[in-house]
């Protein structure tokens, strides 16, 4: 998330075109929400199996993305701004916890020289997730512009970052599996640390 979302709530409109755009916004957020709910389960199992810091961190990022999508759904429904601000503060706190966890865990793995195992499910899931998130991000950006809704546009940028993170984690997992570069996994974890810390500074 880039800075605070400070926009008035979107009121229901009589314009059929606007109603269709609002409906599309809801669909995009519900797809994002459902994908990340499924992702938490898949990533948790893959992370435990491979002892992968990057997969564990990306799973936590999926949990935060669920919170972000929920905030946008509230906003599109005409929810009050105070509730919106409360939700955003919770998301900011979650990013802080994620940054601290990943920084400590990635450092421990690098210092100890622990070699995470290969994770074919993790590679497949992050690859598909990258494609899905890039597609959703483009849809949110287009719909947000059409609605003149900065909240949806901003969450679209969050989804874009999520796609980039999936690509970074995929690269780390692939390098570990193909070349035995075990350090690529915690290195991908540091990418997530940088992202989470940047988001915390935005609050």
PDB file of C-alpha atoms in Angstrom:
ATOM      1  CA  UNK A   1       0.000   0.000   0.000  1.00  0.00           C
ATOM      2  CA  UNK A   2       1.402   3.369  -0.967  1.00  0.00           C
ATOM      3  CA  UNK A   3       0.555   5.878   1.750  1.00  0.00           C
ATOM      4  CA  UNK A   4      -2.855   6.210   3.363  1.00  0.00           C
ATOM      5  CA  UNK A   5      -6.067   5.729   1.461  1.00  0.00           C
ATOM      6  CA  UNK A   6      -7.938   8.962   2.096  1.00  0.00           C
ATOM      7  CA  UNK A   7     -10.992   8.983  -0.096  1.00  0.00           C
ATOM      8  CA  UNK A   8     -14.706   9.420   0.508  1.00  0.00           C
ATOM      9  CA  UNK A   9     -16.732   6.257   0.388  1.00  0.00           C
ATOM     10  CA  UNK A  10     -18.237   5.328  -2.955  1.00  0.00           C
ATOM     11  CA  UNK A  11     -21.976   5.836  -2.948  1.00  0.00           C
ATOM     12  CA  UNK A  12     -24.315   3.695  -4.985  1.00  0.00           C
ATOM     13  CA  UNK A  13     -25.212   5.371  -8.250  1.00  0.00           C
ATOM     14  CA  UNK A  14     -28.211   5.178 -10.541  1.00  0.00           C
ATOM     15  CA  UNK A  15     -25.939   5.119 -13.597  1.00  0.00           C
ATOM     16  CA  UNK A  16     -26.036   1.532 -14.960  1.00  0.00           C
ATOM     17  CA  UNK A  17     -22.494   1.863 -16.306  1.00  0.00           C
ATOM     18  CA  UNK A  18     -21.206   2.872 -12.886  1.00  0.00           C
ATOM     19  CA  UNK A  19     -23.118   0.039 -11.242  1.00  0.00           C
ATOM     20  CA  UNK A  20     -21.486  -2.386 -13.687  1.00  0.00           C
ATOM     21  CA  UNK A  21     -18.055  -0.978 -12.836  1.00  0.00           C
ATOM     22  CA  UNK A  22     -18.760  -1.296  -9.115  1.00  0.00           C
ATOM     23  CA  UNK A  23     -19.830  -4.893  -9.658  1.00  0.00           C
ATOM     24  CA  UNK A  24     -16.613  -5.559 -11.556  1.00  0.00           C
ATOM     25  CA  UNK A  25     -14.650  -4.038  -8.672  1.00  0.00           C
ATOM     26  CA  UNK A  26     -16.366  -6.368  -6.224  1.00  0.00           C
ATOM     27  CA  UNK A  27     -15.662  -9.387  -8.448  1.00  0.00           C
ATOM     28  CA  UNK A  28     -11.975  -8.486  -8.733  1.00  0.00           C
ATOM     29  CA  UNK A  29     -11.645  -8.140  -4.962  1.00  0.00           C
ATOM     30  CA  UNK A  30     -13.556 -11.350  -4.216  1.00  0.00           C
ATOM     31  CA  UNK A  31     -11.366 -13.267  -6.671  1.00  0.00           C
ATOM     32  CA  UNK A  32      -8.278 -11.807  -4.983  1.00  0.00           C
ATOM     33  CA  UNK A  33      -9.694 -12.702  -1.586  1.00  0.00           C
ATOM     34  CA  UNK A  34     -10.538 -16.283  -2.565  1.00  0.00           C
ATOM     35  CA  UNK A  35      -7.181 -16.859  -4.251  1.00  0.00           C
ATOM     36  CA  UNK A  36      -5.263 -15.688  -1.195  1.00  0.00           C
ATOM     37  CA  UNK A  37      -7.376 -17.784   1.175  1.00  0.00           C
ATOM     38  CA  UNK A  38      -6.506 -20.857  -0.882  1.00  0.00           C
ATOM     39  CA  UNK A  39      -2.906 -19.644  -1.064  1.00  0.00           C
ATOM     40  CA  UNK A  40      -2.501 -19.605   2.697  1.00  0.00           C
ATOM     41  CA  UNK A  41      -3.280 -23.328   2.845  1.00  0.00           C
ATOM     42  CA  UNK A  42      -1.095 -24.268  -0.137  1.00  0.00           C
ATOM     43  CA  UNK A  43       1.828 -22.103   0.959  1.00  0.00           C
ATOM     44  CA  UNK A  44       1.668 -23.286   4.574  1.00  0.00           C
ATOM     45  CA  UNK A  45       1.889 -26.924   3.516  1.00  0.00           C
ATOM     46  CA  UNK A  46       4.663 -26.202   0.998  1.00  0.00           C
ATOM     47  CA  UNK A  47       6.631 -24.065   3.472  1.00  0.00           C
ATOM     48  CA  UNK A  48       6.526 -26.718   6.192  1.00  0.00           C
ATOM     49  CA  UNK A  49       7.500 -29.457   3.741  1.00  0.00           C
ATOM     50  CA  UNK A  50      10.437 -27.533   2.261  1.00  0.00           C
ATOM     51  CA  UNK A  51      11.332 -25.505   5.374  1.00  0.00           C
ATOM     52  CA  UNK A  52      11.262 -22.464   3.098  1.00  0.00           C
ATOM     53  CA  UNK A  53      11.488 -18.961   4.568  1.00  0.00           C
ATOM     54  CA  UNK A  54      10.362 -17.395   1.291  1.00  0.00           C
ATOM     55  CA  UNK A  55       7.229 -19.547   1.055  1.00  0.00           C
ATOM     56  CA  UNK A  56       6.341 -18.879   4.700  1.00  0.00           C
ATOM     57  CA  UNK A  57       6.776 -15.156   4.181  1.00  0.00           C
ATOM     58  CA  UNK A  58       4.715 -15.165   1.003  1.00  0.00           C
ATOM     59  CA  UNK A  59       1.983 -17.032   2.879  1.00  0.00           C
ATOM     60  CA  UNK A  60       1.930 -14.275   5.497  1.00  0.00           C
ATOM     61  CA  UNK A  61       1.822 -11.700   2.715  1.00  0.00           C
ATOM     62  CA  UNK A  62      -1.251 -13.503   1.331  1.00  0.00           C
ATOM     63  CA  UNK A  63      -2.885 -13.113   4.738  1.00  0.00           C
ATOM     64  CA  UNK A  64      -2.222  -9.368   4.661  1.00  0.00           C
ATOM     65  CA  UNK A  65      -3.571  -9.163   1.103  1.00  0.00           C
ATOM     66  CA  UNK A  66      -6.804 -10.708   2.409  1.00  0.00           C
ATOM     67  CA  UNK A  67      -7.067  -7.830   4.854  1.00  0.00           C
ATOM     68  CA  UNK A  68      -6.415  -5.277   2.111  1.00  0.00           C
ATOM     69  CA  UNK A  69      -9.110  -6.765  -0.127  1.00  0.00           C
ATOM     70  CA  UNK A  70     -11.546  -6.749   2.776  1.00  0.00           C
ATOM     71  CA  UNK A  71     -10.894  -3.046   3.352  1.00  0.00           C
ATOM     72  CA  UNK A  72     -11.616  -2.260  -0.300  1.00  0.00           C
ATOM     73  CA  UNK A  73     -14.825  -4.314  -0.236  1.00  0.00           C
ATOM     74  CA  UNK A  74     -15.946  -2.281   2.787  1.00  0.00           C
ATOM     75  CA  UNK A  75     -15.103   0.943   0.972  1.00  0.00           C
ATOM     76  CA  UNK A  76     -16.946  -0.020  -2.206  1.00  0.00           C
ATOM     77  CA  UNK A  77     -19.957  -0.947  -0.064  1.00  0.00           C
ATOM     78  CA  UNK A  78     -20.103   2.577   1.348  1.00  0.00           C
ATOM     79  CA  UNK A  79     -18.573   1.750   4.717  1.00  0.00           C
ATOM     80  CA  UNK A  80     -17.684   4.677   6.996  1.00  0.00           C
ATOM     81  CA  UNK A  81     -14.197   6.183   6.855  1.00  0.00           C
ATOM     82  CA  UNK A  82     -13.446   5.519  10.548  1.00  0.00           C
ATOM     83  CA  UNK A  83     -13.865   1.776  10.056  1.00  0.00           C
ATOM     84  CA  UNK A  84     -11.681   2.035   6.955  1.00  0.00           C
ATOM     85  CA  UNK A  85      -8.902   3.785   8.887  1.00  0.00           C
ATOM     86  CA  UNK A  86      -9.081   1.172  11.644  1.00  0.00           C
ATOM     87  CA  UNK A  87      -8.700  -1.622   9.121  1.00  0.00           C
ATOM     88  CA  UNK A  88      -5.763   0.096   7.454  1.00  0.00           C
ATOM     89  CA  UNK A  89      -3.988   0.532  10.789  1.00  0.00           C
ATOM     90  CA  UNK A  90      -4.358  -3.190  11.433  1.00  0.00           C
ATOM     91  CA  UNK A  91      -2.886  -3.968   8.025  1.00  0.00           C
ATOM     92  CA  UNK A  92       0.055  -1.634   8.707  1.00  0.00           C
ATOM     93  CA  UNK A  93       0.728  -3.419  12.021  1.00  0.00           C
ATOM     94  CA  UNK A  94       0.605  -6.780  10.256  1.00  0.00           C
ATOM     95  CA  UNK A  95       3.250  -5.608   7.792  1.00  0.00           C
ATOM     96  CA  UNK A  96       5.502  -4.629  10.719  1.00  0.00           C
ATOM     97  CA  UNK A  97       5.189  -8.110  12.231  1.00  0.00           C
ATOM     98  CA  UNK A  98       5.903  -9.681   8.835  1.00  0.00           C
ATOM     99  CA  UNK A  99       9.063  -7.595   8.383  1.00  0.00           C
ATOM    100  CA  UNK A 100      10.440  -8.503  11.823  1.00  0.00           C
ATOM    101  CA  UNK A 101       9.690 -12.221  11.373  1.00  0.00           C
ATOM    102  CA  UNK A 102      11.266 -12.461   7.923  1.00  0.00           C
ATOM    103  CA  UNK A 103      14.337 -10.440   8.871  1.00  0.00           C
ATOM    104  CA  UNK A 104      15.055 -12.686  11.850  1.00  0.00           C
ATOM    105  CA  UNK A 105      14.252 -15.963  10.091  1.00  0.00           C
ATOM    106  CA  UNK A 106      16.169 -15.187   6.891  1.00  0.00           C
ATOM    107  CA  UNK A 107      19.220 -14.114   8.899  1.00  0.00           C
ATOM    108  CA  UNK A 108      19.146 -17.285  11.004  1.00  0.00           C
ATOM    109  CA  UNK A 109      18.934 -19.447   7.871  1.00  0.00           C
ATOM    110  CA  UNK A 110      21.851 -17.654   6.196  1.00  0.00           C
ATOM    111  CA  UNK A 111      24.062 -17.694   9.300  1.00  0.00           C
ATOM    112  CA  UNK A 112      23.360 -21.357  10.061  1.00  0.00           C
ATOM    113  CA  UNK A 113      23.765 -22.382   6.413  1.00  0.00           C
ATOM    114  CA  UNK A 114      20.513 -24.346   6.494  1.00  0.00           C
ATOM    115  CA  UNK A 115      19.586 -25.778   3.094  1.00  0.00           C
ATOM    116  CA  UNK A 116      15.838 -25.689   2.403  1.00  0.00           C
ATOM    117  CA  UNK A 117      14.461 -28.610   0.417  1.00  0.00           C
ATOM    118  CA  UNK A 118      13.055 -28.300  -3.087  1.00  0.00           C
ATOM    119  CA  UNK A 119       9.352 -27.450  -3.368  1.00  0.00           C
ATOM    120  CA  UNK A 120       7.658 -28.364  -6.635  1.00  0.00           C
ATOM    121  CA  UNK A 121       4.204 -27.360  -5.264  1.00  0.00           C
ATOM    122  CA  UNK A 122       5.668 -24.029  -4.163  1.00  0.00           C
ATOM    123  CA  UNK A 123       7.157 -23.402  -7.605  1.00  0.00           C
ATOM    124  CA  UNK A 124       3.888 -24.238  -9.358  1.00  0.00           C
ATOM    125  CA  UNK A 125       1.749 -22.139  -7.008  1.00  0.00           C
ATOM    126  CA  UNK A 126       3.962 -19.040  -7.095  1.00  0.00           C
ATOM    127  CA  UNK A 127       4.214 -19.227 -10.895  1.00  0.00           C
ATOM    128  CA  UNK A 128       0.438 -19.384 -11.330  1.00  0.00           C
ATOM    129  CA  UNK A 129      -0.064 -16.753  -8.616  1.00  0.00           C
ATOM    130  CA  UNK A 130       2.223 -14.315 -10.436  1.00  0.00           C
ATOM    131  CA  UNK A 131       0.121 -14.619 -13.612  1.00  0.00           C
ATOM    132  CA  UNK A 132      -3.181 -14.308 -11.719  1.00  0.00           C
ATOM    133  CA  UNK A 133      -2.049 -11.288  -9.687  1.00  0.00           C
ATOM    134  CA  UNK A 134      -0.654  -9.426 -12.705  1.00  0.00           C
ATOM    135  CA  UNK A 135      -4.030  -9.960 -14.417  1.00  0.00           C
ATOM    136  CA  UNK A 136      -6.042  -8.831 -11.386  1.00  0.00           C
ATOM    137  CA  UNK A 137      -3.811  -5.785 -10.893  1.00  0.00           C
ATOM    138  CA  UNK A 138      -4.436  -4.664 -14.470  1.00  0.00           C
ATOM    139  CA  UNK A 139      -8.188  -5.132 -14.015  1.00  0.00           C
ATOM    140  CA  UNK A 140      -8.236  -3.134 -10.775  1.00  0.00           C
ATOM    141  CA  UNK A 141      -6.218  -0.297 -12.294  1.00  0.00           C
ATOM    142  CA  UNK A 142      -8.574  -0.054 -15.266  1.00  0.00           C
ATOM    143  CA  UNK A 143     -11.738  -0.290 -13.166  1.00  0.00           C
ATOM    144  CA  UNK A 144     -10.422   2.118 -10.549  1.00  0.00           C
ATOM    145  CA  UNK A 145      -9.647   4.720 -13.202  1.00  0.00           C
ATOM    146  CA  UNK A 146     -13.082   4.297 -14.773  1.00  0.00           C
ATOM    147  CA  UNK A 147     -14.729   4.753 -11.358  1.00  0.00           C
ATOM    148  CA  UNK A 148     -12.316   7.548 -10.414  1.00  0.00           C
ATOM    149  CA  UNK A 149     -11.732   5.557  -7.221  1.00  0.00           C
ATOM    150  CA  UNK A 150      -8.181   5.980  -5.818  1.00  0.00           C
ATOM    151  CA  UNK A 151      -8.810   3.279  -3.204  1.00  0.00           C
ATOM    152  CA  UNK A 152      -9.332   0.570  -5.806  1.00  0.00           C
ATOM    153  CA  UNK A 153      -6.413   1.897  -7.859  1.00  0.00           C
ATOM    154  CA  UNK A 154      -4.126   1.835  -4.812  1.00  0.00           C
ATOM    155  CA  UNK A 155      -5.140  -1.712  -3.909  1.00  0.00           C
ATOM    156  CA  UNK A 156      -4.453  -2.589  -7.533  1.00  0.00           C
ATOM    157  CA  UNK A 157      -0.867  -1.445  -6.978  1.00  0.00           C
ATOM    158  CA  UNK A 158      -0.729  -3.658  -3.884  1.00  0.00           C
ATOM    159  CA  UNK A 159      -1.824  -6.588  -6.055  1.00  0.00           C
ATOM    160  CA  UNK A 160       0.860  -5.665  -8.605  1.00  0.00           C
ATOM    161  CA  UNK A 161       3.490  -5.745  -5.857  1.00  0.00           C
ATOM    162  CA  UNK A 162       2.096  -9.111  -4.753  1.00  0.00           C
ATOM    163  CA  UNK A 163       2.685 -10.384  -8.302  1.00  0.00           C
ATOM    164  CA  UNK A 164       6.251  -9.075  -8.253  1.00  0.00           C
ATOM    165  CA  UNK A 165       6.852 -10.751  -4.894  1.00  0.00           C
ATOM    166  CA  UNK A 166       5.504 -14.034  -6.272  1.00  0.00           C
ATOM    167  CA  UNK A 167       8.008 -13.712  -9.101  1.00  0.00           C
ATOM    168  CA  UNK A 168      10.853 -13.070  -6.650  1.00  0.00           C
ATOM    169  CA  UNK A 169       9.907 -16.092  -4.528  1.00  0.00           C
ATOM    170  CA  UNK A 170       9.569 -18.209  -7.676  1.00  0.00           C
ATOM    171  CA  UNK A 171      13.087 -17.181  -8.732  1.00  0.00           C
ATOM    172  CA  UNK A 172      14.502 -18.147  -5.337  1.00  0.00           C
ATOM    173  CA  UNK A 173      12.774 -21.534  -5.347  1.00  0.00           C
ATOM    174  CA  UNK A 174      13.825 -22.248  -8.929  1.00  0.00           C
ATOM    175  CA  UNK A 175      17.476 -21.343  -8.324  1.00  0.00           C
ATOM    176  CA  UNK A 176      17.514 -23.600  -5.274  1.00  0.00           C
ATOM    177  CA  UNK A 177      15.957 -26.504  -7.181  1.00  0.00           C
ATOM    178  CA  UNK A 178      17.906 -26.126 -10.436  1.00  0.00           C
ATOM    179  CA  UNK A 179      21.326 -24.957  -9.274  1.00  0.00           C
ATOM    180  CA  UNK A 180      21.377 -25.831  -5.579  1.00  0.00           C
ATOM    181  CA  UNK A 181      21.646 -22.177  -4.607  1.00  0.00           C
ATOM    182  CA  UNK A 182      20.176 -22.708  -1.125  1.00  0.00           C
ATOM    183  CA  UNK A 183      20.822 -19.066  -0.178  1.00  0.00           C
ATOM    184  CA  UNK A 184      18.388 -17.909  -2.882  1.00  0.00           C
ATOM    185  CA  UNK A 185      15.458 -18.894  -0.633  1.00  0.00           C
ATOM    186  CA  UNK A 186      16.338 -16.640   2.342  1.00  0.00           C
ATOM    187  CA  UNK A 187      17.444 -13.976  -0.169  1.00  0.00           C
ATOM    188  CA  UNK A 188      13.890 -13.983  -1.518  1.00  0.00           C
ATOM    189  CA  UNK A 189      12.798 -13.586   2.094  1.00  0.00           C
ATOM    190  CA  UNK A 190      14.833 -10.371   2.278  1.00  0.00           C
ATOM    191  CA  UNK A 191      12.944  -9.064  -0.769  1.00  0.00           C
ATOM    192  CA  UNK A 192       9.761  -9.521   1.240  1.00  0.00           C
ATOM    193  CA  UNK A 193      11.378  -7.764   4.223  1.00  0.00           C
ATOM    194  CA  UNK A 194      12.169  -4.736   2.054  1.00  0.00           C
ATOM    195  CA  UNK A 195       8.603  -4.631   0.758  1.00  0.00           C
ATOM    196  CA  UNK A 196       7.020  -4.995   4.214  1.00  0.00           C
ATOM    197  CA  UNK A 197       9.292  -2.341   5.748  1.00  0.00           C
ATOM    198  CA  UNK A 198       8.458   0.088   2.934  1.00  0.00           C
ATOM    199  CA  UNK A 199       4.758  -0.441   3.536  1.00  0.00           C
ATOM    200  CA  UNK A 200       5.160   0.240   7.267  1.00  0.00           C
ATOM    201  CA  UNK A 201       6.936   3.542   6.489  1.00  0.00           C
ATOM    202  CA  UNK A 202       3.922   4.549   4.407  1.00  0.00           C
ATOM    203  CA  UNK A 203       1.640   4.616   7.425  1.00  0.00           C
TER     204      UNK A 203
END
